[in-house]
JSON list of C-alpha atoms in Angstrom, two decimals:
[
{"chain": "W", "resi": 175, "resn": "MET", "atom": "CA", "xyz": [-15.43, -76.35, -5.78]},
{"chain": "W", "resi": 176, "resn": "ARG", "atom": "CA", "xyz": [-14.27, -74.43, -8.84]},
{"chain": "W", "resi": 177, "resn": "ASN", "atom": "CA", "xyz": [-17.09, -71.89, -8.39]},
{"chain": "W", "resi": 178, "resn": "LEU", "atom": "CA", "xyz": [-16.12, -71.42, -4.73]},
{"chain": "W", "resi": 179, "resn": "VAL", "atom": "CA", "xyz": [-12.48, -70.72, -5.63]},
{"chain": "W", "resi": 180, "resn": "LEU", "atom": "CA", "xyz": [-13.56, -68.33, -8.39]},
{"chain": "W", "resi": 181, "resn": "PHE", "atom": "CA", "xyz": [-15.92, -66.55, -5.97]},
{"chain": "W", "resi": 182, "resn": "ALA", "atom": "CA", "xyz": [-13.14, -66.22, -3.36]},
{"chain": "W", "resi": 183, "resn": "LEU", "atom": "CA", "xyz": [-10.70, -64.79, -5.92]},
{"chain": "W", "resi": 184, "resn": "MET", "atom": "CA", "xyz": [-13.27, -62.31, -7.21]},
{"chain": "W", "resi": 185, "resn": "SER", "atom": "CA", "xyz": [-14.08, -61.22, -3.64]},
{"chain": "W", "resi": 186, "resn": "ILE", "atom": "CA", "xyz": [-10.42, -60.62, -2.83]},
{"chain": "W", "resi": 187, "resn": "LEU", "atom": "CA", "xyz": [-9.88, -58.74, -6.08]},
{"chain": "W", "resi": 188, "resn": "SER", "atom": "CA", "xyz": [-12.98, -56.60, -5.52]},
{"chain": "W", "resi": 189, "resn": "PHE", "atom": "CA", "xyz": [-11.93, -55.79, -1.97]},
{"chain": "W", "resi": 190, "resn": "SER", "atom": "CA", "xyz": [-8.46, -54.73, -3.12]},
{"chain": "W", "resi": 191, "resn": "PHE", "atom": "CA", "xyz": [-9.96, -52.31, -5.66]},
{"chain": "W", "resi": 192, "resn": "ILE", "atom": "CA", "xyz": [-12.36, -50.82, -3.14]},
{"chain": "W", "resi": 193, "resn": "SER", "atom": "CA", "xyz": [-9.75, -50.47, -0.40]},
{"chain": "W", "resi": 194, "resn": "CYS", "atom": "CA", "xyz": [-7.43, -48.37, -2.56]},
{"chain": "W", "resi": 195, "resn": "SER", "atom": "CA", "xyz": [-9.91, -45.53, -2.86]},
{"chain": "W", "resi": 196, "resn": "SER", "atom": "CA", "xyz": [-11.81, -44.25, 0.11]},
{"chain": "W", "resi": 197, "resn": "VAL", "atom": "CA", "xyz": [-13.96, -41.29, 1.04]},
{"chain": "W", "resi": 198, "resn": "GLN", "atom": "CA", "xyz": [-14.94, -40.21, 4.49]},
{"chain": "W", "resi": 199, "resn": "GLU", "atom": "CA", "xyz": [-17.34, -37.32, 4.78]},
{"chain": "W", "resi": 200, "resn": "ASN", "atom": "CA", "xyz": [-19.35, -35.80, 7.57]},
{"chain": "W", "resi": 201, "resn": "ILE", "atom": "CA", "xyz": [-22.02, -33.34, 6.48]},
{"chain": "W", "resi": 202, "resn": "HIS", "atom": "CA", "xyz": [-23.98, -31.42, 9.02]},
{"chain": "W", "resi": 203, "resn": "ASN", "atom": "CA", "xyz": [-25.56, -28.12, 9.90]},
{"chain": "W", "resi": 204, "resn": "GLY", "atom": "CA", "xyz": [-27.88, -27.00, 7.13]},
{"chain": "W", "resi": 205, "resn": "GLN", "atom": "CA", "xyz": [-27.96, -26.74, 3.36]},
{"chain": "W", "resi": 206, "resn": "ILE", "atom": "CA", "xyz": [-26.10, -24.63, 0.83]},
{"chain": "W", "resi": 207, "resn": "PRO", "atom": "CA", "xyz": [-28.34, -21.74, -0.27]},
{"chain": "W", "resi": 208, "resn": "LYS", "atom": "CA", "xyz": [-29.30, -22.11, -3.93]},
{"chain": "W", "resi": 209, "resn": "LYS", "atom": "CA", "xyz": [-29.90, -18.39, -4.46]},
{"chain": "W", "resi": 210, "resn": "GLY", "atom": "CA", "xyz": [-27.49, -15.54, -4.02]},
{"chain": "W", "resi": 211, "resn": "ILE", "atom": "CA", "xyz": [-23.78, -14.93, -4.46]},
{"chain": "W", "resi": 212, "resn": "ILE", "atom": "CA", "xyz": [-21.26, -17.10, -2.62]},
{"chain": "W", "resi": 213, "resn": "VAL", "atom": "CA", "xyz": [-17.86, -15.47, -2.15]},
{"chain": "W", "resi": 214, "resn": "VAL", "atom": "CA", "xyz": [-15.09, -18.09, -2.05]},
{"chain": "W", "resi": 215, "resn": "TYR", "atom": "CA", "xyz": [-12.03, -17.22, 0.03]},
{"chain": "W", "resi": 216, "resn": "PRO", "atom": "CA", "xyz": [-8.71, -19.08, 0.05]},
{"chain": "W", "resi": 217, "resn": "PHE", "atom": "CA", "xyz": [-8.66, -21.92, 2.53]},
{"chain": "W", "resi": 218, "resn": "GLU", "atom": "CA", "xyz": [-6.33, -21.88, 5.52]},
{"chain": "W", "resi": 219, "resn": "ASN", "atom": "CA", "xyz": [-3.48, -24.22, 4.69]},
{"chain": "W", "resi": 220, "resn": "PHE", "atom": "CA", "xyz": [-2.53, -26.65, 7.45]},
{"chain": "W", "resi": 221, "resn": "SER", "atom": "CA", "xyz": [-0.81, -29.01, 5.02]},
{"chain": "W", "resi": 222, "resn": "GLN", "atom": "CA", "xyz": [2.85, -28.93, 4.03]},
{"chain": "W", "resi": 223, "resn": "THR", "atom": "CA", "xyz": [1.97, -28.24, 0.38]},
{"chain": "W", "resi": 224, "resn": "PRO", "atom": "CA", "xyz": [2.51, -24.60, -0.63]},
{"chain": "W", "resi": 225, "resn": "TYR", "atom": "CA", "xyz": [-0.62, -22.75, -1.78]},
{"chain": "W", "resi": 226, "resn": "ALA", "atom": "CA", "xyz": [-2.90, -25.75, -1.13]},
{"chain": "W", "resi": 227, "resn": "GLY", "atom": "CA", "xyz": [-5.49, -23.32, 0.28]},
{"chain": "W", "resi": 228, "resn": "VAL", "atom": "CA", "xyz": [-5.60, -21.34, -2.97]},
{"chain": "W", "resi": 229, "resn": "LYS", "atom": "CA", "xyz": [-5.76, -24.53, -5.02]},
{"chain": "W", "resi": 230, "resn": "ALA", "atom": "CA", "xyz": [-8.65, -25.83, -2.90]},
{"chain": "W", "resi": 231, "resn": "ALA", "atom": "CA", "xyz": [-10.55, -22.54, -3.21]},
{"chain": "W", "resi": 232, "resn": "SER", "atom": "CA", "xyz": [-10.13, -22.55, -7.00]},
{"chain": "W", "resi": 233, "resn": "LEU", "atom": "CA", "xyz": [-11.43, -26.09, -7.28]},
{"chain": "W", "resi": 234, "resn": "VAL", "atom": "CA", "xyz": [-14.39, -25.54, -4.96]},
{"chain": "W", "resi": 235, "resn": "LYS", "atom": "CA", "xyz": [-15.42, -22.43, -6.91]},
{"chain": "W", "resi": 236, "resn": "GLY", "atom": "CA", "xyz": [-15.38, -24.49, -10.11]},
{"chain": "W", "resi": 237, "resn": "VAL", "atom": "CA", "xyz": [-17.47, -27.23, -8.53]},
{"chain": "W", "resi": 238, "resn": "LEU", "atom": "CA", "xyz": [-19.98, -24.67, -7.21]},
{"chain": "W", "resi": 239, "resn": "LEU", "atom": "CA", "xyz": [-20.29, -23.08, -10.66]},
{"chain": "W", "resi": 240, "resn": "SER", "atom": "CA", "xyz": [-20.76, -26.48, -12.30]},
{"chain": "W", "resi": 241, "resn": "LYS", "atom": "CA", "xyz": [-23.66, -27.17, -9.91]},
{"chain": "W", "resi": 242, "resn": "GLY", "atom": "CA", "xyz": [-25.43, -23.92, -10.79]},
{"chain": "W", "resi": 243, "resn": "PHE", "atom": "CA", "xyz": [-24.39, -21.76, -7.83]},
{"chain": "W", "resi": 244, "resn": "LYS", "atom": "CA", "xyz": [-23.29, -18.15, -8.26]},
{"chain": "W", "resi": 245, "resn": "ALA", "atom": "CA", "xyz": [-19.73, -18.09, -6.92]},
{"chain": "W", "resi": 246, "resn": "VAL", "atom": "CA", "xyz": [-17.06, -15.39, -7.11]},
{"chain": "W", "resi": 247, "resn": "ASP", "atom": "CA", "xyz": [-13.46, -15.19, -5.94]},
{"chain": "W", "resi": 248, "resn": "GLY", "atom": "CA", "xyz": [-12.95, -13.22, -2.75]},
{"chain": "W", "resi": 249, "resn": "TYR", "atom": "CA", "xyz": [-9.23, -12.86, -3.42]},
{"chain": "W", "resi": 250, "resn": "THR", "atom": "CA", "xyz": [-6.57, -12.33, -6.03]},
{"chain": "W", "resi": 251, "resn": "PHE", "atom": "CA", "xyz": [-3.47, -14.47, -6.37]},
{"chain": "W", "resi": 252, "resn": "ASP", "atom": "CA", "xyz": [-0.46, -13.55, -8.48]},
{"chain": "W", "resi": 253, "resn": "GLY", "atom": "CA", "xyz": [1.48, -16.78, -7.99]},
{"chain": "W", "resi": 254, "resn": "GLU", "atom": "CA", "xyz": [3.08, -15.64, -4.74]},
{"chain": "W", "resi": 255, "resn": "ASN", "atom": "CA", "xyz": [0.80, -13.21, -2.93]},
{"chain": "W", "resi": 256, "resn": "ILE", "atom": "CA", "xyz": [-2.80, -13.59, -1.83]},
{"chain": "W", "resi": 257, "resn": "LYS", "atom": "CA", "xyz": [-4.83, -10.40, -1.48]},
{"chain": "W", "resi": 258, "resn": "LEU", "atom": "CA", "xyz": [-8.38, -10.47, -0.15]},
{"chain": "W", "resi": 259, "resn": "LYS", "atom": "CA", "xyz": [-10.97, -8.43, -2.03]},
{"chain": "W", "resi": 260, "resn": "ASP", "atom": "CA", "xyz": [-13.40, -6.09, -0.28]},
{"chain": "W", "resi": 261, "resn": "ILE", "atom": "CA", "xyz": [-16.67, -7.46, -1.65]},
{"chain": "W", "resi": 262, "resn": "LYS", "atom": "CA", "xyz": [-19.79, -5.83, -0.25]},
{"chain": "W", "resi": 263, "resn": "ASP", "atom": "CA", "xyz": [-22.53, -7.31, -2.46]},
{"chain": "W", "resi": 264, "resn": "PHE", "atom": "CA", "xyz": [-22.75, -10.97, -1.46]},
{"chain": "W", "resi": 265, "resn": "ASP", "atom": "CA", "xyz": [-25.15, -13.31, 0.31]},
{"chain": "W", "resi": 266, "resn": "CYS", "atom": "CA", "xyz": [-22.72, -15.70, 1.96]},
{"chain": "W", "resi": 267, "resn": "LYS", "atom": "CA", "xyz": [-19.07, -16.67, 2.06]},
{"chain": "W", "resi": 268, "resn": "LEU", "atom": "CA", "xyz": [-17.34, -20.01, 1.79]},
{"chain": "W", "resi": 269, "resn": "ILE", "atom": "CA", "xyz": [-14.20, -20.52, 3.84]},
{"chain": "W", "resi": 270, "resn": "GLY", "atom": "CA", "xyz": [-12.27, -23.64, 4.64]},
{"chain": "W", "resi": 271, "resn": "LYS", "atom": "CA", "xyz": [-9.21, -25.42, 5.87]},
{"chain": "W", "resi": 272, "resn": "VAL", "atom": "CA", "xyz": [-6.88, -27.81, 4.06]},
{"chain": "W", "resi": 273, "resn": "ILE", "atom": "CA", "xyz": [-5.70, -30.45, 6.50]},
{"chain": "W", "resi": 274, "resn": "GLU", "atom": "CA", "xyz": [-4.01, -32.79, 4.04]},
{"chain": "W", "resi": 275, "resn": "TRP", "atom": "CA", "xyz": [-3.02, -32.23, 0.41]},
{"chain": "W", "resi": 276, "resn": "ARG", "atom": "CA", "xyz": [-0.26, -34.59, -0.64]},
{"chain": "W", "resi": 277, "resn": "TYR", "atom": "CA", "xyz": [0.89, -37.76, -2.28]},
{"chain": "W", "resi": 278, "resn": "LYS", "atom": "CA", "xyz": [1.47, -40.47, 0.30]},
{"chain": "W", "resi": 279, "resn": "THR", "atom": "CA", "xyz": [4.97, -41.89, 0.49]},
{"chain": "W", "resi": 280, "resn": "GLY", "atom": "CA", "xyz": [5.48, -45.40, -0.77]},
{"chain": "W", "resi": 281, "resn": "ILE", "atom": "CA", "xyz": [5.60, -47.32, -4.00]},
{"chain": "W", "resi": 282, "resn": "ASP", "atom": "CA", "xyz": [2.40, -45.96, -5.52]},
{"chain": "W", "resi": 283, "resn": "GLY", "atom": "CA", "xyz": [2.34, -42.48, -4.00]},
{"chain": "W", "resi": 284, "resn": "GLU", "atom": "CA", "xyz": [-1.46, -42.33, -3.64]},
{"chain": "W", "resi": 285, "resn": "PRO", "atom": "CA", "xyz": [-3.04, -38.86, -3.51]},
{"chain": "W", "resi": 286, "resn": "ALA", "atom": "CA", "xyz": [-4.67, -37.94, -0.20]},
{"chain": "W", "resi": 287, "resn": "VAL", "atom": "CA", "xyz": [-6.85, -34.90, 0.52]},
{"chain": "W", "resi": 288, "resn": "SER", "atom": "CA", "xyz": [-8.61, -33.79, 3.68]},
{"chain": "W", "resi": 289, "resn": "ILE", "atom": "CA", "xyz": [-10.60, -30.56, 3.88]},
{"chain": "W", "resi": 290, "resn": "TYR", "atom": "CA", "xyz": [-13.10, -28.68, 6.01]},
{"chain": "W", "resi": 291, "resn": "MET", "atom": "CA", "xyz": [-15.51, -26.14, 4.49]},
{"chain": "W", "resi": 292, "resn": "GLU", "atom": "CA", "xyz": [-18.19, -23.87, 5.86]},
{"chain": "W", "resi": 293, "resn": "ILE", "atom": "CA", "xyz": [-20.61, -21.30, 4.50]},
{"chain": "W", "resi": 294, "resn": "ARG", "atom": "CA", "xyz": [-21.51, -18.28, 6.61]},
{"chain": "W", "resi": 295, "resn": "ASP", "atom": "CA", "xyz": [-24.02, -15.51, 6.00]},
{"chain": "W", "resi": 296, "resn": "LYS", "atom": "CA", "xyz": [-23.31, -11.75, 6.06]},
{"chain": "W", "resi": 297, "resn": "ASN", "atom": "CA", "xyz": [-23.68, -11.73, 9.84]},
{"chain": "W", "resi": 298, "resn": "ASN", "atom": "CA", "xyz": [-21.11, -14.54, 10.12]},
{"chain": "W", "resi": 299, "resn": "HIS", "atom": "CA", "xyz": [-23.71, -17.10, 11.22]},
{"chain": "W", "resi": 300, "resn": "LEU", "atom": "CA", "xyz": [-22.93, -20.66, 10.19]},
{"chain": "W", "resi": 301, "resn": "ILE", "atom": "CA", "xyz": [-25.28, -21.93, 7.47]},
{"chain": "W", "resi": 302, "resn": "TRP", "atom": "CA", "xyz": [-23.56, -25.12, 6.32]},
{"chain": "W", "resi": 303, "resn": "SER", "atom": "CA", "xyz": [-20.39, -27.05, 7.05]},
{"chain": "W", "resi": 304, "resn": "THR", "atom": "CA", "xyz": [-18.69, -30.25, 6.00]},
{"chain": "W", "resi": 305, "resn": "ALA", "atom": "CA", "xyz": [-15.48, -32.17, 6.48]},
{"chain": "W", "resi": 306, "resn": "GLY", "atom": "CA", "xyz": [-14.19, -34.80, 4.12]},
{"chain": "W", "resi": 307, "resn": "SER", "atom": "CA", "xyz": [-11.18, -36.90, 3.24]},
{"chain": "W", "resi": 308, "resn": "LYS", "atom": "CA", "xyz": [-10.36, -38.93, 0.18]},
{"chain": "W", "resi": 309, "resn": "SER", "atom": "CA", "xyz": [-7.51, -41.07, -1.06]},
{"chain": "W", "resi": 310, "resn": "GLN", "atom": "CA", "xyz": [-7.13, -42.77, -4.44]},
{"chain": "W", "resi": 311, "resn": "TRP", "atom": "CA", "xyz": [-4.98, -45.02, -6.54]},
{"chain": "W", "resi": 312, "resn": "GLY", "atom": "CA", "xyz": [-1.49, -43.81, -7.43]},
{"chain": "W", "resi": 313, "resn": "HIS", "atom": "CA", "xyz": [-2.40, -43.11, -11.07]},
{"chain": "W", "resi": 314, "resn": "LYS", "atom": "CA", "xyz": [-4.94, -40.41, -10.05]},
{"chain": "W", "resi": 315, "resn": "SER", "atom": "CA", "xyz": [-3.80, -36.83, -9.60]},
{"chain": "W", "resi": 316, "resn": "LEU", "atom": "CA", "xyz": [-4.04, -34.90, -6.37]},
{"chain": "W", "resi": 317, "resn": "SER", "atom": "CA", "xyz": [-6.23, -32.21, -7.96]},
{"chain": "W", "resi": 318, "resn": "LEU", "atom": "CA", "xyz": [-8.63, -34.80, -9.38]},
{"chain": "W", "resi": 319, "resn": "THR", "atom": "CA", "xyz": [-8.90, -36.45, -5.98]},
{"chain": "W", "resi": 320, "resn": "ALA", "atom": "CA", "xyz": [-9.66, -33.07, -4.36]},
{"chain": "W", "resi": 321, "resn": "GLN", "atom": "CA", "xyz": [-12.18, -32.15, -7.05]},
{"chain": "W", "resi": 322, "resn": "GLU", "atom": "CA", "xyz": [-13.99, -35.49, -6.69]},
{"chain": "W", "resi": 323, "resn": "LEU", "atom": "CA", "xyz": [-14.13, -35.02, -2.91]},
{"chain": "W", "resi": 324, "resn": "MET", "atom": "CA", "xyz": [-15.55, -31.51, -3.26]},
{"chain": "W", "resi": 325, "resn": "ASP", "atom": "CA", "xyz": [-18.07, -32.72, -5.80]},
{"chain": "W", "resi": 326, "resn": "ASP", "atom": "CA", "xyz": [-19.17, -35.47, -3.38]},
{"chain": "W", "resi": 327, "resn": "VAL", "atom": "CA", "xyz": [-19.59, -33.18, -0.37]},
{"chain": "W", "resi": 328, "resn": "LEU", "atom": "CA", "xyz": [-21.18, -30.26, -2.23]}
]
């Protein structure tokens, strides 16, 4: 009986830990090219967080570089203004959308991120795309949650 109660308590505790962090990803349509230069552009921001698209682009470029890809910024950002660069020597471009980039309301204020990314070639043909969402415990930062999501989907 004691073992059954202990097992039930451990199961409930395990479930509560797992349910506080979740990832949903849908990967489809090809693979990221390993060779060549990927130009990363700021993501379109559909969230209510200012500059979330620039933040997402910065993080995804860092994740790409850490995985051995050749990635360059396709924009400049001075803290207020975004200016796209005219880059001619590239193999493909990464663009995306930020759907959610916030701390949820409530006691813990859990970070929640939802993004869509795609890579297109010079002729604007779709090579690869993904969509993903992630939420975490309240003690994790929003940027860390986004970076972990990008690392998972890339």
